[in-house]
Amino acid sequence: MEKLKLVYSHYEESDIWQALRETMNLYRELAVDTASKLGIEYPHLADQMAAQLVRKFDNEYQAD
C-alpha cells in the first residue's frame, strides 16, 4: 500500500513526472508477478523502451 501512495501527484510538473515513474514501477512489479503466475513471458524489452522514453522526456523537462 505504501507504493500506491507514490503514484499520486500534486499539480506541479516535477511531481507529475515523479508520479508517472512510480506508477510505471508499480505496474511493472504487478505485471511481472502476474505474467509469472500465468506462465507467460513479460515483455521486458517493451518495458525498457517505454521507461527509456519517459526518462528522455523527463530529462528534457529538467533541462528547460
CSV table of N, CA and C in Angstrom, one decimal:
chain,number,residue,atom,x,y,z
A,1,MET,N,0.8,-1.2,0.0
A,1,MET,CA,0.0,0.0,0.0
A,1,MET,C,0.9,1.3,0.0
A,2,GLU,N,2.0,1.2,0.6
A,2,GLU,CA,2.9,2.4,0.6
A,2,GLU,C,3.3,2.8,-0.8
A,3,LYS,N,3.5,1.9,-1.7
A,3,LYS,CA,3.9,2.2,-3.1
A,3,LYS,C,2.7,2.9,-3.8
A,4,LEU,N,1.5,2.6,-3.5
A,4,LEU,CA,0.3,3.2,-4.1
A,4,LEU,C,0.3,4.7,-3.8
A,5,LYS,N,0.7,5.1,-2.6
A,5,LYS,CA,0.7,6.5,-2.2
A,5,LYS,C,1.6,7.3,-3.1
A,6,LEU,N,2.6,6.7,-3.7
A,6,LEU,CA,3.6,7.4,-4.5
A,6,LEU,C,3.1,7.7,-5.9
A,7,VAL,N,2.0,7.1,-6.4
A,7,VAL,CA,1.6,7.3,-7.7
A,7,VAL,C,0.7,8.5,-7.9
A,8,TYR,N,0.4,9.2,-6.8
A,8,TYR,CA,-0.4,10.4,-6.9
A,8,TYR,C,0.5,11.6,-6.8
A,9,SER,N,0.1,12.6,-7.6
A,9,SER,CA,0.9,13.8,-7.6
A,9,SER,C,0.1,15.1,-7.3
A,10,HIS,N,0.8,16.1,-7.0
A,10,HIS,CA,0.2,17.4,-6.9
A,10,HIS,C,0.2,18.1,-8.3
A,11,TYR,N,-0.1,19.3,-8.4
A,11,TYR,CA,-0.2,19.9,-9.7
A,11,TYR,C,1.0,20.6,-10.1
A,12,GLU,N,2.2,20.1,-9.7
A,12,GLU,CA,3.5,20.7,-10.1
A,12,GLU,C,4.1,19.7,-11.1
A,13,GLU,N,4.7,20.2,-12.2
A,13,GLU,CA,5.1,19.3,-13.2
A,13,GLU,C,6.1,18.3,-12.7
A,14,SER,N,7.0,18.7,-11.8
A,14,SER,CA,8.0,17.7,-11.3
A,14,SER,C,7.3,16.6,-10.5
A,15,ASP,N,6.3,16.9,-9.8
A,15,ASP,CA,5.5,15.9,-9.1
A,15,ASP,C,4.8,14.9,-10.1
A,16,ILE,N,4.4,15.5,-11.2
A,16,ILE,CA,3.7,14.6,-12.2
A,16,ILE,C,4.7,13.6,-12.8
A,17,TRP,N,5.9,14.1,-13.1
A,17,TRP,CA,6.9,13.2,-13.6
A,17,TRP,C,7.2,12.1,-12.6
A,18,GLN,N,7.4,12.5,-11.3
A,18,GLN,CA,7.7,11.5,-10.3
A,18,GLN,C,6.6,10.5,-10.1
A,19,ALA,N,5.3,11.0,-10.2
A,19,ALA,CA,4.2,10.1,-10.1
A,19,ALA,C,4.1,9.1,-11.2
A,20,LEU,N,4.5,9.6,-12.4
A,20,LEU,CA,4.5,8.7,-13.6
A,20,LEU,C,5.5,7.6,-13.4
A,21,ARG,N,6.7,8.0,-13.0
A,21,ARG,CA,7.7,7.0,-12.8
A,21,ARG,C,7.3,5.9,-11.7
A,22,GLU,N,6.7,6.4,-10.6
A,22,GLU,CA,6.3,5.5,-9.6
A,22,GLU,C,5.1,4.6,-10.1
A,23,THR,N,4.2,5.2,-10.9
A,23,THR,CA,3.1,4.4,-11.5
A,23,THR,C,3.7,3.3,-12.4
A,24,MET,N,4.7,3.6,-13.2
A,24,MET,CA,5.3,2.6,-14.1
A,24,MET,C,6.0,1.5,-13.3
A,25,ASN,N,6.7,1.9,-12.2
A,25,ASN,CA,7.3,0.9,-11.4
A,25,ASN,C,6.3,0.0,-10.7
A,26,LEU,N,5.3,0.5,-10.2
A,26,LEU,CA,4.2,-0.3,-9.5
A,26,LEU,C,3.6,-1.2,-10.5
A,27,TYR,N,3.2,-0.7,-11.7
A,27,TYR,CA,2.6,-1.5,-12.7
A,27,TYR,C,3.5,-2.6,-13.2
A,28,ARG,N,4.8,-2.3,-13.3
A,28,ARG,CA,5.8,-3.2,-13.8
A,28,ARG,C,5.9,-4.4,-12.8
A,29,GLU,N,6.0,-4.0,-11.5
A,29,GLU,CA,6.1,-5.1,-10.5
A,29,GLU,C,4.9,-6.0,-10.5
A,30,LEU,N,3.7,-5.4,-10.6
A,30,LEU,CA,2.5,-6.2,-10.7
A,30,LEU,C,2.4,-7.0,-11.9
A,31,ALA,N,2.8,-6.5,-13.0
A,31,ALA,CA,2.7,-7.2,-14.3
A,31,ALA,C,3.7,-8.3,-14.4
A,32,VAL,N,4.9,-8.1,-13.9
A,32,VAL,CA,5.9,-9.2,-13.9
A,32,VAL,C,5.4,-10.4,-13.1
A,33,ASP,N,4.9,-10.0,-11.9
A,33,ASP,CA,4.3,-11.1,-11.0
A,33,ASP,C,3.2,-11.8,-11.6
A,34,THR,N,2.3,-11.0,-12.2
A,34,THR,CA,1.1,-11.6,-12.9
A,34,THR,C,1.5,-12.5,-14.0
A,35,ALA,N,2.4,-12.0,-14.9
A,35,ALA,CA,2.9,-12.8,-16.0
A,35,ALA,C,3.5,-14.1,-15.6
A,36,SER,N,4.3,-14.1,-14.5
A,36,SER,CA,4.9,-15.3,-14.0
A,36,SER,C,3.9,-16.3,-13.5
A,37,LYS,N,2.9,-15.8,-12.8
A,37,LYS,CA,1.8,-16.7,-12.3
A,37,LYS,C,1.0,-17.3,-13.4
A,38,LEU,N,0.9,-16.6,-14.5
A,38,LEU,CA,0.1,-17.1,-15.6
A,38,LEU,C,0.9,-17.9,-16.6
A,39,GLY,N,2.2,-17.9,-16.3
A,39,GLY,CA,3.1,-18.7,-17.2
A,39,GLY,C,3.3,-18.1,-18.5
A,40,ILE,N,3.3,-16.7,-18.6
A,40,ILE,CA,3.5,-16.1,-19.9
A,40,ILE,C,4.7,-15.1,-19.8
A,41,GLU,N,5.3,-14.8,-20.9
A,41,GLU,CA,6.5,-14.0,-20.9
A,41,GLU,C,6.2,-12.5,-20.8
A,42,TYR,N,6.8,-11.9,-19.8
A,42,TYR,CA,6.7,-10.4,-19.7
A,42,TYR,C,7.5,-9.7,-20.8
A,43,PRO,N,6.9,-8.7,-21.4
A,43,PRO,CA,7.7,-8.0,-22.5
A,43,PRO,C,8.7,-7.0,-21.9
A,44,HIS,N,9.8,-7.6,-21.4
A,44,HIS,CA,10.8,-6.7,-20.8
A,44,HIS,C,11.4,-5.7,-21.7
A,45,LEU,N,11.6,-6.0,-23.0
A,45,LEU,CA,12.2,-5.0,-24.0
A,45,LEU,C,11.2,-3.9,-24.1
A,46,ALA,N,9.9,-4.1,-24.3
A,46,ALA,CA,9.0,-3.0,-24.5
A,46,ALA,C,8.9,-2.2,-23.2
A,47,ASP,N,9.0,-2.8,-22.1
A,47,ASP,CA,9.0,-2.1,-20.8
A,47,ASP,C,10.2,-1.2,-20.7
A,48,GLN,N,11.4,-1.7,-21.1
A,48,GLN,CA,12.6,-0.9,-21.1
A,48,GLN,C,12.6,0.3,-22.0
A,49,MET,N,12.0,0.0,-23.2
A,49,MET,CA,11.9,1.1,-24.2
A,49,MET,C,11.0,2.2,-23.7
A,50,ALA,N,9.8,1.8,-23.1
A,50,ALA,CA,8.9,2.8,-22.6
A,50,ALA,C,9.5,3.6,-21.4
A,51,ALA,N,10.2,2.9,-20.5
A,51,ALA,CA,10.9,3.6,-19.4
A,51,ALA,C,12.0,4.6,-19.9
A,52,GLN,N,12.7,4.1,-21.0
A,52,GLN,CA,13.7,5.0,-21.6
A,52,GLN,C,13.1,6.2,-22.2
A,53,LEU,N,12.0,6.1,-22.8
A,53,LEU,CA,11.3,7.2,-23.5
A,53,LEU,C,10.9,8.2,-22.4
A,54,VAL,N,10.3,7.7,-21.3
A,54,VAL,CA,9.8,8.6,-20.2
A,54,VAL,C,11.0,9.3,-19.6
A,55,ARG,N,12.1,8.6,-19.4
A,55,ARG,CA,13.4,9.2,-18.9
A,55,ARG,C,13.9,10.3,-19.8
A,56,LYS,N,13.8,10.1,-21.1
A,56,LYS,CA,14.2,11.1,-22.1
A,56,LYS,C,13.4,12.3,-22.0
A,57,PHE,N,12.1,12.2,-21.9
A,57,PHE,CA,11.2,13.3,-21.8
A,57,PHE,C,11.4,14.1,-20.5
A,58,ASP,N,11.6,13.3,-19.5
A,58,ASP,CA,11.8,13.9,-18.1
A,58,ASP,C,13.1,14.7,-18.1
A,59,ASN,N,14.1,14.1,-18.7
A,59,ASN,CA,15.4,14.8,-18.8
A,59,ASN,C,15.3,16.1,-19.6
A,60,GLU,N,14.5,16.1,-20.7
A,60,GLU,CA,14.3,17.3,-21.5
A,60,GLU,C,13.6,18.3,-20.7
A,61,TYR,N,12.6,17.9,-19.9
A,61,TYR,CA,11.9,18.8,-19.0
A,61,TYR,C,12.9,19.4,-18.0
A,62,GLN,N,13.7,18.6,-17.4
A,62,GLN,CA,14.6,19.1,-16.4
A,62,GLN,C,15.6,20.1,-17.0
A,63,ALA,N,16.0,19.9,-18.2
A,63,ALA,CA,16.9,20.8,-18.9
A,63,ALA,C,16.3,22.2,-19.2
A,64,ASP,N,15.0,22.3,-19.3
A,64,ASP,CA,14.4,23.6,-19.6
A,64,ASP,C,14.4,24.5,-18.5
